Amino acid sequence: MIDTNIQKHYIAIIGGSISGSEAAFTLAAKGFKVVVFEMNDLPYGKIEDGLPKWHVGLRDKQEKNIDQKLNHENILYVPNVKIGRDINFEDLVKNWGFTVIIIANGAWKDRDLPINDINKFIGNGLIYQNSLLHWYNHKHEPNYKGSNVEIRDGAVVVGGGLASLDVVKLGMIELVQETLFSKKGILVDLFEFEKNGIATVLESNNTNLQELQIKGLSLVYRRTARDMPLKSPKDDTPENVEKAKLVSEKLLQKYLDKYLFKFIPLSIPIDIIEKDGALKALVLQRVTIENGKIISKPGDTLTIETPMIISSIGSLPEQIKGLQYEGSWLKMEGKGNYKVYGYNNVFAIGNAVTGRGNIQESKVHGKRMTEKIIDKHLVEGDLLEDWLENLNTDLINKVDKNVAAIESFIKTQKVIPDSIIENILIKTKELQEKVGYTTYTDWIKSKTPIRLENLIK
Ligand SMILES: Cc1cc2nc3c(=O)[nH]c(=O)nc-3n(C[C@H](O)[C@H](O)[C@H](O)COP(=O)(O)OP(=O)(O)OC[C@H]3O[C@@H](n4cnc5c(N)ncnc54)[C@H](O)[C@@H]3O)c2cc1C
């Protein structure tokens, strides 16, 4: 049984999407109070800006699920506030009074394509996955103000995971859709292309890539189709690993047949060729796989002419000042740990720490880790001494000038004092009012953009 006093803890969650909403709901359902800080209007993260917009069913189901979780009386939603930009992390720790802070900020920084000086082509021959998908998912909105992207024929997608299949498919559909319309005046909507495949759509319109003079996109991968992480094996047994490899191979073939892109396996981009400041070709190191290891022979290269590279080699967490990182990843108190290095009351969940790109995994991780935080720390109240140590003196003075009195209060009550809760509520309300937020339902209703499927009905 949970003591109702435990409710007197306020928990901050950074990021409101899959893992953040799961954590918020897990806490709220047990009576804890939560503030969710979200950098965007909507709390849907990769569901809104990552999954390509043809995933209508999956998107609507997951967004509804996030809404059901966040629209809870114990949760205060604060949109348009990016921790690290609008509020310093240190400020959140010292000046607010949250008992616990949970980082659920996902992975929004594209991994740099490892080719010297390549980023000078961004916007002119090079695009990374996150920007591509943001444009793609929102370009149909009447008030879309982002940059425009032109998918160039012969573009090369570098990647290998499920997301890169979505990326190369998106590029092919976009290219063929545009060309079919400009050359033949035939308008086919995205959903038909996605459902039936490019091959079928072209056939039913008595044409093909050759006639339309489309070279198409290529997907470059460093290993073979069997090695693509498209299906996770059930376990590590050789039979199940082999089964997963066969599924990956079959899945890729299905995509190749349906969406007509080319596949270039066993190749690693190492250089580019440019002319007059424009991207002309991508140089690939050819490799072989021996005992699972990638072996490259110097000089064995392949140069493919291309006007555009789309990099889909994964995303990393955006770094938040005040937290420590090991390489690109948040430094934790140990491998597989949920505790963030340097703090006793800061934890991290979801893509931000797992680095795995899957909705279910992010959900499970968010829920499990939050249950651990509740059982091991909040119920025990063992965080409160560190919590007091972290607090700014001004905030302590607000509660009671006598630190010893607060110490004895938190030791006996195992909750945070009312005046701290009041401080959190005042600050939260200010931020909500600044953006015109009133209720969760009204906010979501007013900020959800028009959907493409409704525009083309
Ligand atoms: C192209 C593509 C296709 C995919 N397809 C599938 C699929 O078919 N099936 C599947 O299961 N998964 C798929 N995924 C993966 C899935 O979308 C993610 O694994 C999942 O959404 C991750 O959830 P998360 O909560 O950990 O992170 P995110 O969804 O990234 O959520 C992080 C949240 O934190 C917010 N945030 C970030 N930084 C800050 C900050 N500093 N302050 C405040 N807020 C912040 C973000 O705005 C966001 O709302 C796909 C991903 C991509 C990119």
Tab-separated table of N, CA and C and ligand atoms in Angstrom, residues 13-21 36-40 42-52 55 58 62 66 77-78 80-86 104-108 129-130 133 162-164 166-167 170 312 315 318-320 349-354 356-363, ligand 1:
chain	number	residue	atom	x	y	z
A	13	ILE	N	9.769	15.536	-15.805
A	13	ILE	CA	10.146	14.641	-16.901
A	13	ILE	C	10.505	15.498	-18.110
A	14	ILE	N	11.646	15.225	-18.693
A	14	ILE	CA	12.088	15.995	-19.871
A	14	ILE	C	11.754	15.175	-21.116
A	15	GLY	N	10.726	15.615	-21.852
A	15	GLY	CA	10.291	14.887	-23.051
A	15	GLY	C	9.006	14.138	-22.774
A	16	GLY	N	7.985	14.374	-23.615
A	16	GLY	CA	6.657	13.827	-23.318
A	16	GLY	C	6.221	12.687	-24.214
A	17	SER	N	7.136	12.149	-25.019
A	17	SER	CA	6.692	11.166	-26.008
A	17	SER	C	6.534	9.750	-25.426
A	18	ILE	N	6.913	8.763	-26.190
A	18	ILE	CA	6.671	7.369	-25.800
A	18	ILE	C	7.172	7.059	-24.384
A	19	SER	N	8.468	7.248	-24.143
A	19	SER	CA	8.995	6.856	-22.829
A	19	SER	C	8.600	7.867	-21.752
A	20	GLY	N	8.591	9.170	-22.104
A	20	GLY	CA	8.246	10.201	-21.120
A	20	GLY	C	6.811	10.075	-20.641
A	21	SER	N	5.868	9.806	-21.567
A	21	SER	CA	4.457	9.706	-21.170
A	21	SER	C	4.232	8.437	-20.339
A	36	VAL	N	5.676	17.611	-16.983
A	36	VAL	CA	6.344	17.144	-18.200
A	36	VAL	C	6.752	18.357	-19.023
A	37	PHE	N	8.056	18.521	-19.239
A	37	PHE	CA	8.556	19.600	-20.094
A	37	PHE	C	8.769	19.042	-21.496
A	38	GLU	N	8.166	19.682	-22.479
A	38	GLU	CA	8.288	19.199	-23.861
A	38	GLU	C	8.739	20.376	-24.748
A	39	MET	N	9.747	20.127	-25.573
A	39	MET	CA	10.289	21.239	-26.374
A	39	MET	C	9.359	21.675	-27.517
A	40	ASN	N	8.504	20.767	-27.966
A	40	ASN	CA	7.589	21.104	-29.066
A	40	ASN	C	6.197	21.412	-28.539
A	42	LEU	N	3.553	19.666	-29.467
A	42	LEU	CA	2.935	18.351	-29.245
A	42	LEU	C	3.941	17.388	-28.618
A	43	PRO	N	3.453	16.492	-27.773
A	43	PRO	CA	4.384	15.607	-27.060
A	43	PRO	C	4.666	14.288	-27.787
A	44	TYR	N	4.632	14.288	-29.103
A	44	TYR	CA	4.664	12.996	-29.785
A	44	TYR	C	6.024	12.581	-30.332
A	45	GLY	N	7.033	13.424	-30.191
A	45	GLY	CA	8.399	13.054	-30.567
A	45	GLY	C	8.517	12.403	-31.929
A	46	LYS	N	9.193	11.254	-31.955
A	46	LYS	CA	9.466	10.554	-33.221
A	46	LYS	C	8.191	10.037	-33.889
A	47	ILE	N	7.116	9.908	-33.111
A	47	ILE	CA	5.859	9.435	-33.699
A	47	ILE	C	5.332	10.486	-34.684
A	48	GLU	N	5.485	11.748	-34.349
A	48	GLU	CA	4.998	12.832	-35.194
A	48	GLU	C	6.039	13.224	-36.247
A	49	ASP	N	7.306	13.263	-35.847
A	49	ASP	CA	8.339	13.803	-36.736
A	49	ASP	C	9.350	12.770	-37.206
A	50	GLY	N	9.133	11.507	-36.875
A	50	GLY	CA	10.060	10.464	-37.297
A	50	GLY	C	9.396	9.457	-38.228
A	51	LEU	N	8.321	8.835	-37.765
A	51	LEU	CA	7.603	7.882	-38.616
A	51	LEU	C	7.088	8.603	-39.846
A	52	PRO	N	7.380	8.154	-41.064
A	52	PRO	CA	6.824	8.836	-42.240
A	52	PRO	C	5.292	8.862	-42.189
A	55	HIS	N	2.283	6.151	-42.070
A	55	HIS	CA	1.981	5.267	-40.941
A	55	HIS	C	0.791	5.834	-40.157
A	58	LEU	N	-0.604	3.600	-37.099
A	58	LEU	CA	0.357	3.502	-35.997
A	58	LEU	C	0.496	4.863	-35.299
A	62	GLN	N	-0.621	5.522	-31.408
A	62	GLN	CA	0.389	5.885	-30.407
A	62	GLN	C	0.135	7.279	-29.836
A	66	ILE	N	-0.514	8.328	-25.987
A	66	ILE	CA	0.243	9.357	-25.249
A	66	ILE	C	-0.747	10.337	-24.600
A	77	TYR	N	1.367	19.531	-18.016
A	77	TYR	CA	2.105	19.496	-19.278
A	77	TYR	C	2.601	20.897	-19.620
A	78	VAL	N	3.888	21.018	-19.887
A	78	VAL	CA	4.468	22.332	-20.218
A	78	VAL	C	5.080	22.264	-21.614
A	80	ASN	N	6.582	23.613	-25.387
A	80	ASN	CA	7.472	24.667	-25.896
A	80	ASN	C	8.568	25.078	-24.939
A	81	VAL	N	8.969	24.185	-24.087
A	81	VAL	CA	10.084	24.506	-23.187
A	81	VAL	C	11.164	23.450	-23.369
A	82	LYS	N	12.291	23.916	-23.876
A	82	LYS	CA	13.396	22.981	-24.101
A	82	LYS	C	14.391	23.115	-22.954
A	83	ILE	N	14.591	22.013	-22.266
A	83	ILE	CA	15.564	22.038	-21.167
A	83	ILE	C	16.958	22.097	-21.801
A	84	GLY	N	17.761	23.027	-21.303
A	84	GLY	CA	19.080	23.235	-21.913
A	84	GLY	C	19.072	24.485	-22.776
A	85	ARG	N	17.897	24.904	-23.228
A	85	ARG	CA	17.788	26.133	-24.012
A	85	ARG	C	16.943	27.163	-23.245
A	86	ASP	N	15.732	26.790	-22.863
A	86	ASP	CA	14.842	27.730	-22.165
A	86	ASP	C	15.024	27.675	-20.650
A	104	ALA	N	13.898	11.963	-20.684
A	104	ALA	CA	13.293	11.083	-21.700
A	104	ALA	C	13.312	11.834	-23.031
A	105	ASN	N	14.492	12.405	-23.349
A	105	ASN	CA	14.558	13.323	-24.499
A	105	ASN	C	14.870	12.654	-25.827
A	106	GLY	N	14.907	11.314	-25.860
A	106	GLY	CA	15.074	10.610	-27.127
A	106	GLY	C	16.425	10.872	-27.771
A	107	ALA	N	16.469	10.694	-29.081
A	107	ALA	CA	17.729	10.861	-29.819
A	107	ALA	C	17.438	11.681	-31.072
A	108	TRP	N	17.791	12.939	-31.020
A	108	TRP	CA	17.413	13.869	-32.101
A	108	TRP	C	18.571	14.466	-32.869
A	129	GLN	N	18.599	12.404	-41.912
A	129	GLN	CA	17.266	11.807	-41.726
A	129	GLN	C	16.274	12.668	-40.939
A	130	ASN	N	16.723	13.242	-39.819
A	130	ASN	CA	15.756	13.981	-38.989
A	130	ASN	C	15.173	15.182	-39.729
A	133	LEU	N	12.762	13.935	-42.562
A	133	LEU	CA	11.443	13.493	-42.110
A	133	LEU	C	10.589	14.621	-41.588
A	162	LEU	N	15.766	-0.281	-40.084
A	162	LEU	CA	14.381	-0.133	-40.553
A	162	LEU	C	14.085	1.293	-41.004
A	163	ALA	N	14.622	2.260	-40.242
A	163	ALA	CA	14.356	3.661	-40.584
A	163	ALA	C	14.912	3.986	-41.970
A	164	SER	N	16.061	3.404	-42.325
A	164	SER	CA	16.634	3.731	-43.636
A	164	SER	C	15.797	3.128	-44.766
A	166	ASP	N	12.517	3.049	-44.629
A	166	ASP	CA	11.472	4.075	-44.749
A	166	ASP	C	12.000	5.270	-45.541
A	167	VAL	N	13.256	5.630	-45.294
A	167	VAL	CA	13.840	6.803	-45.953
A	167	VAL	C	13.988	6.589	-47.459
A	170	LEU	N	10.546	6.503	-49.040
A	170	LEU	CA	10.014	7.881	-49.100
A	170	LEU	C	10.602	8.620	-50.306
A	312	SER	N	21.215	8.214	-43.213
A	312	SER	CA	20.245	7.589	-42.313
A	312	SER	C	20.984	6.585	-41.437
A	315	SER	N	20.518	8.204	-34.923
A	315	SER	CA	20.446	9.461	-34.168
A	315	SER	C	21.014	9.276	-32.775
A	318	GLU	N	20.574	14.615	-28.044
A	318	GLU	CA	21.108	15.990	-28.024
A	318	GLU	C	21.664	16.224	-26.634
A	319	GLN	N	22.859	16.794	-26.555
A	319	GLN	CA	23.472	16.955	-25.233
A	319	GLN	C	22.876	18.155	-24.492
A	320	ILE	N	22.651	17.956	-23.216
A	320	ILE	CA	22.094	19.012	-22.364
A	320	ILE	C	23.202	19.497	-21.444
A	349	ILE	N	15.626	7.478	-19.387
A	349	ILE	CA	14.858	6.351	-19.949
A	349	ILE	C	14.687	6.490	-21.470
A	350	GLY	N	14.279	5.401	-22.115
A	350	GLY	CA	13.924	5.429	-23.540
A	350	GLY	C	15.126	5.531	-24.460
A	351	ASN	N	14.865	5.996	-25.686
A	351	ASN	CA	15.906	6.137	-26.711
A	351	ASN	C	17.118	6.918	-26.228
A	352	ALA	N	16.906	7.840	-25.301
A	352	ALA	CA	17.987	8.677	-24.783
A	352	ALA	C	19.118	7.837	-24.208
A	353	VAL	N	18.779	6.676	-23.652
A	353	VAL	CA	19.831	5.816	-23.102
A	353	VAL	C	19.966	4.463	-23.786
A	354	THR	N	18.837	3.936	-24.306
A	354	THR	CA	18.931	2.590	-24.876
A	354	THR	C	19.587	2.640	-26.252
A	356	ARG	N	18.132	2.313	-28.804
A	356	ARG	CA	17.396	1.378	-29.662
A	356	ARG	C	16.173	2.076	-30.227
A	357	GLY	N	15.926	1.850	-31.513
A	357	GLY	CA	14.829	2.584	-32.147
A	357	GLY	C	13.552	1.805	-32.269
A	358	ASN	N	12.823	1.620	-31.196
A	358	ASN	CA	11.606	0.834	-31.287
A	358	ASN	C	10.604	1.332	-30.234
A	359	ILE	N	9.352	1.464	-30.654
A	359	ILE	CA	8.339	2.028	-29.763
A	359	ILE	C	8.164	1.157	-28.513
A	360	GLN	N	8.000	-0.151	-28.755
A	360	GLN	CA	7.729	-1.056	-27.642
A	360	GLN	C	8.873	-1.051	-26.623
A	361	GLU	N	10.098	-1.081	-27.135
A	361	GLU	CA	11.248	-1.090	-26.226
A	361	GLU	C	11.304	0.194	-25.390
A	362	SER	N	10.991	1.307	-26.031
A	362	SER	CA	11.018	2.589	-25.303
A	362	SER	C	9.948	2.622	-24.214
A	363	LYS	N	8.784	2.042	-24.560
A	363	LYS	CA	7.678	2.007	-23.589
A	363	LYS	C	8.062	1.149	-22.388
B	1	LIG	C1	11.980	6.834	-39.746
B	1	LIG	C2	11.596	6.125	-38.479
B	1	LIG	C3	10.733	5.053	-38.533
B	1	LIG	C4	10.408	4.357	-37.368
B	1	LIG	N1	9.549	3.311	-37.469
B	1	LIG	C5	9.203	2.628	-36.360
B	1	LIG	C6	8.266	1.554	-36.450
B	1	LIG	O1	7.742	1.245	-37.528
B	1	LIG	N2	7.970	0.873	-35.305
B	1	LIG	C7	8.538	1.195	-34.091
B	1	LIG	O2	8.262	0.546	-33.086
B	1	LIG	N3	9.396	2.237	-33.972
B	1	LIG	C8	9.743	2.958	-35.082
B	1	LIG	N4	10.605	4.014	-34.971
B	1	LIG	C9	11.223	4.331	-33.663
B	1	LIG	C10	10.306	5.008	-32.631
B	1	LIG	O3	9.660	6.090	-33.239
B	1	LIG	C11	11.133	5.426	-31.400
B	1	LIG	O4	11.837	4.335	-30.893
B	1	LIG	C12	10.301	5.964	-30.217
B	1	LIG	O5	9.368	6.914	-30.642
B	1	LIG	C13	11.254	6.566	-29.179
B	1	LIG	O6	10.537	7.095	-28.080
B	1	LIG	P1	11.246	8.017	-26.977
B	1	LIG	O7	10.184	8.503	-26.058
B	1	LIG	O8	12.381	7.314	-26.318
B	1	LIG	O9	11.892	9.193	-27.807
B	1	LIG	P2	11.218	10.345	-28.708
B	1	LIG	O10	10.023	9.866	-29.449
B	1	LIG	O11	12.335	10.889	-29.513
B	1	LIG	O12	10.741	11.406	-27.626
B	1	LIG	C14	11.581	12.343	-27.024
B	1	LIG	C15	10.748	13.566	-26.680
B	1	LIG	O13	11.563	14.484	-25.950
B	1	LIG	C16	11.384	15.802	-26.464
B	1	LIG	N5	12.642	16.517	-26.156
B	1	LIG	C17	13.861	16.267	-26.670
B	1	LIG	N6	14.780	17.070	-26.095
B	1	LIG	C18	14.117	17.853	-25.190
B	1	LIG	C19	14.519	18.873	-24.284
B	1	LIG	N7	15.796	19.232	-24.183
B	1	LIG	N8	13.574	19.477	-23.526
B	1	LIG	C20	12.262	19.099	-23.623
B	1	LIG	N9	11.835	18.129	-24.465
B	1	LIG	C21	12.736	17.501	-25.232
B	1	LIG	C22	11.129	15.574	-27.953
B	1	LIG	O14	10.475	16.651	-28.563
B	1	LIG	C23	10.248	14.312	-27.911
B	1	LIG	O15	8.890	14.616	-27.762
B	1	LIG	C24	10.948	4.749	-36.109
B	1	LIG	C25	11.795	5.872	-36.032
B	1	LIG	C26	12.120	6.544	-37.216
B	1	LIG	C27	13.035	7.741	-37.111
